[in-house]
Phi, psi and omega in degrees: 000322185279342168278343164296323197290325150296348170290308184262010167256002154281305170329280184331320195274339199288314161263033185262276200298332172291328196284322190303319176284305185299340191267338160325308199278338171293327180275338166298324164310278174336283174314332175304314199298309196307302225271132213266352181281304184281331142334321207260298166339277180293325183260335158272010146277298156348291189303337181271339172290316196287335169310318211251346148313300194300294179326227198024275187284017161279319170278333179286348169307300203295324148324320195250356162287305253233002159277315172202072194285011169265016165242121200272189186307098194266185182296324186275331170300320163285333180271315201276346157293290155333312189274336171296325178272340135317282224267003187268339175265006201255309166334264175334318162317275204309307189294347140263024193326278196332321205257329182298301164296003172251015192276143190206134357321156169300318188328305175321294175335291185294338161293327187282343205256312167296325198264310177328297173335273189317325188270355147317329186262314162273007170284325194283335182256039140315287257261318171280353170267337157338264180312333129358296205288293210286345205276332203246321169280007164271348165291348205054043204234133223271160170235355162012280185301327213276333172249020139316277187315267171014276195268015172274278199306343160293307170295323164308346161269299173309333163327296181277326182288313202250005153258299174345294179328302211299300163325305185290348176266334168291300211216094151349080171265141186288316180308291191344299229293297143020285171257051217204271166321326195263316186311341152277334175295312185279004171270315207283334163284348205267294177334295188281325162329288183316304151355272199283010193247290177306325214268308151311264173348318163307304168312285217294305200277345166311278197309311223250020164282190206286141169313303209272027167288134172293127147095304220310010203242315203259354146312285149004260161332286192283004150300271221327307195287299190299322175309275190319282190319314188269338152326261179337314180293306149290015181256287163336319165276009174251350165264319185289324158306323180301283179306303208285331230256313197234350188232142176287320160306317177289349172310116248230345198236026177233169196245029166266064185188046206281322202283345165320298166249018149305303213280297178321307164273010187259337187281280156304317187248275169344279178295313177311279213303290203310317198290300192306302182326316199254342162298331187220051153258038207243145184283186161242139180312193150221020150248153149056071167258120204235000180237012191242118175201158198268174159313129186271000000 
């Protein structure tokens, strides 16, 4: 009896010390949330990630001007612009976080938090109407249409997203604030189909050329990876949009929530651009280019 009996007063102390951590590791959390010193903290550790994407992709533009300044604003040269101008306002947010939530109208604040989102979205379906372009013209398939659709659907989001802006600055609706959010959840899944929808097709047609095709093995590779990263990144911000929509804890937009949105941009922003960023950092040849031309 006294060795049952010491069996269970061991269980008990093992689960006393397990209840004891979790509730540890939950006040550690809390205090981290709480403290306006590890606020200050995180997010200008942000701001220095996000600074030093952009530096990245400001030199690699410049690299690739100073490689081949007899072409004008090519595809690639505007995505490596677009992602300088994301992380640098993204940068400018966070080193103002603090002064950013006191700003009125509240509107300001979600444009300031947001309008970063959107051009986030349009750097990336840069990047599938690229691979779009080369996938139909190796097909013999006309490509016209792609970038008219291209910029109708950027305007048809910016469009909507910004009479939302308008409404929530006449009349604060809480539902809007919502469909404000889920309505960024379905562009950022809109996002990743097109991924795995170009990106894939691409892959596959990719696969099926001759083995011994130049450069085809590392081609390959950098569908597959940028495909796979920018999938994922938008599918996460399309889940994570979901949750920020309905649950107050998951919100994104206070400034008690720093480890929240340490993780969340570092996840979705931060990280896919520095990996897309070192992947598709090869130069363009500077003759007889047959896959690099600019924007019409």
């Amino acid at each position: 009896m006294g060795h049952v009996g010491g069996g269970s007063s061991v269980g008990l102390v093992q689960s006393a010390v397990k209840a004891y951590n979790l509730r540890d590791a939950s006040n550690w959390w809390h205090d981290v949330n709480d403290s306006p010193l590890w606020q200050d903290r995180i997010f200008h550790v942000l701001a220095l990630l996000y600074g030093l994407v952009a530096i990245v992709a400001l030199v690699q533009l410049i690299r690739i001007q100073l490689r081949v300044p007899e072409y004008g604003w090519t595809t690639q040269k505007v995505f490596h612009f677009l992602n300088f101008i994301v992380n640098a306002v993204r940068a400018a947010v966070f080193v103002f976080r603090r002064q950013v939530q006191k700003l009125h109208p509240e509107i300001v604040q979600h444009i300031l938090l947001d309008m970063p989102s959107l051009a986030f979205f349009t750097t990336y379906a840069l990047l599938v109407l690229f691979w779009a372009e080369i996938y139909y013209q190796a097909r013999a398939v006309s490509t016209d249409g792609l970038r008219p659709s291209f910029f109708t659907i950027n305007a048809v989001v910016y469009v909507i997203q910004i009479a939302m802006w308008l409404i929530l600055w006449w009349k604060p609706i809480p539902v809007l604030h919502i469909l404000s959010k889920m309505f960024f959840a379905g562009v950022s899944l809109f996002a990743a189909i097109g991924f795995l929808l170009y990106g894939g097709r691409l892959f596959l047609m990719l696969q099926r050329f001759p083995v011994e095709s130049k450069g085809r093995r590392k081609k390959l590779q950098e569908v597959g990876y940028v495909t796979t990263i920018c999938f994922t990144c938008f599918l996460v911000r399309c889940i994570m949009m979901c949750f920020n929509a309905f649950d107050e804890a998951a919100d994104l937009d206070v400034l008690n929530h720093p480890i929240l949105n340490f993780i969340y941009f570092l996840l979705v922003e931060i990280l896919p651009s520095s990996l897309v960023l070192f992947i598709l950092r090869k130069l363009p040849p500077k003759r007889g280019i047959t896959q690099y031309h600019p924007i019409r």
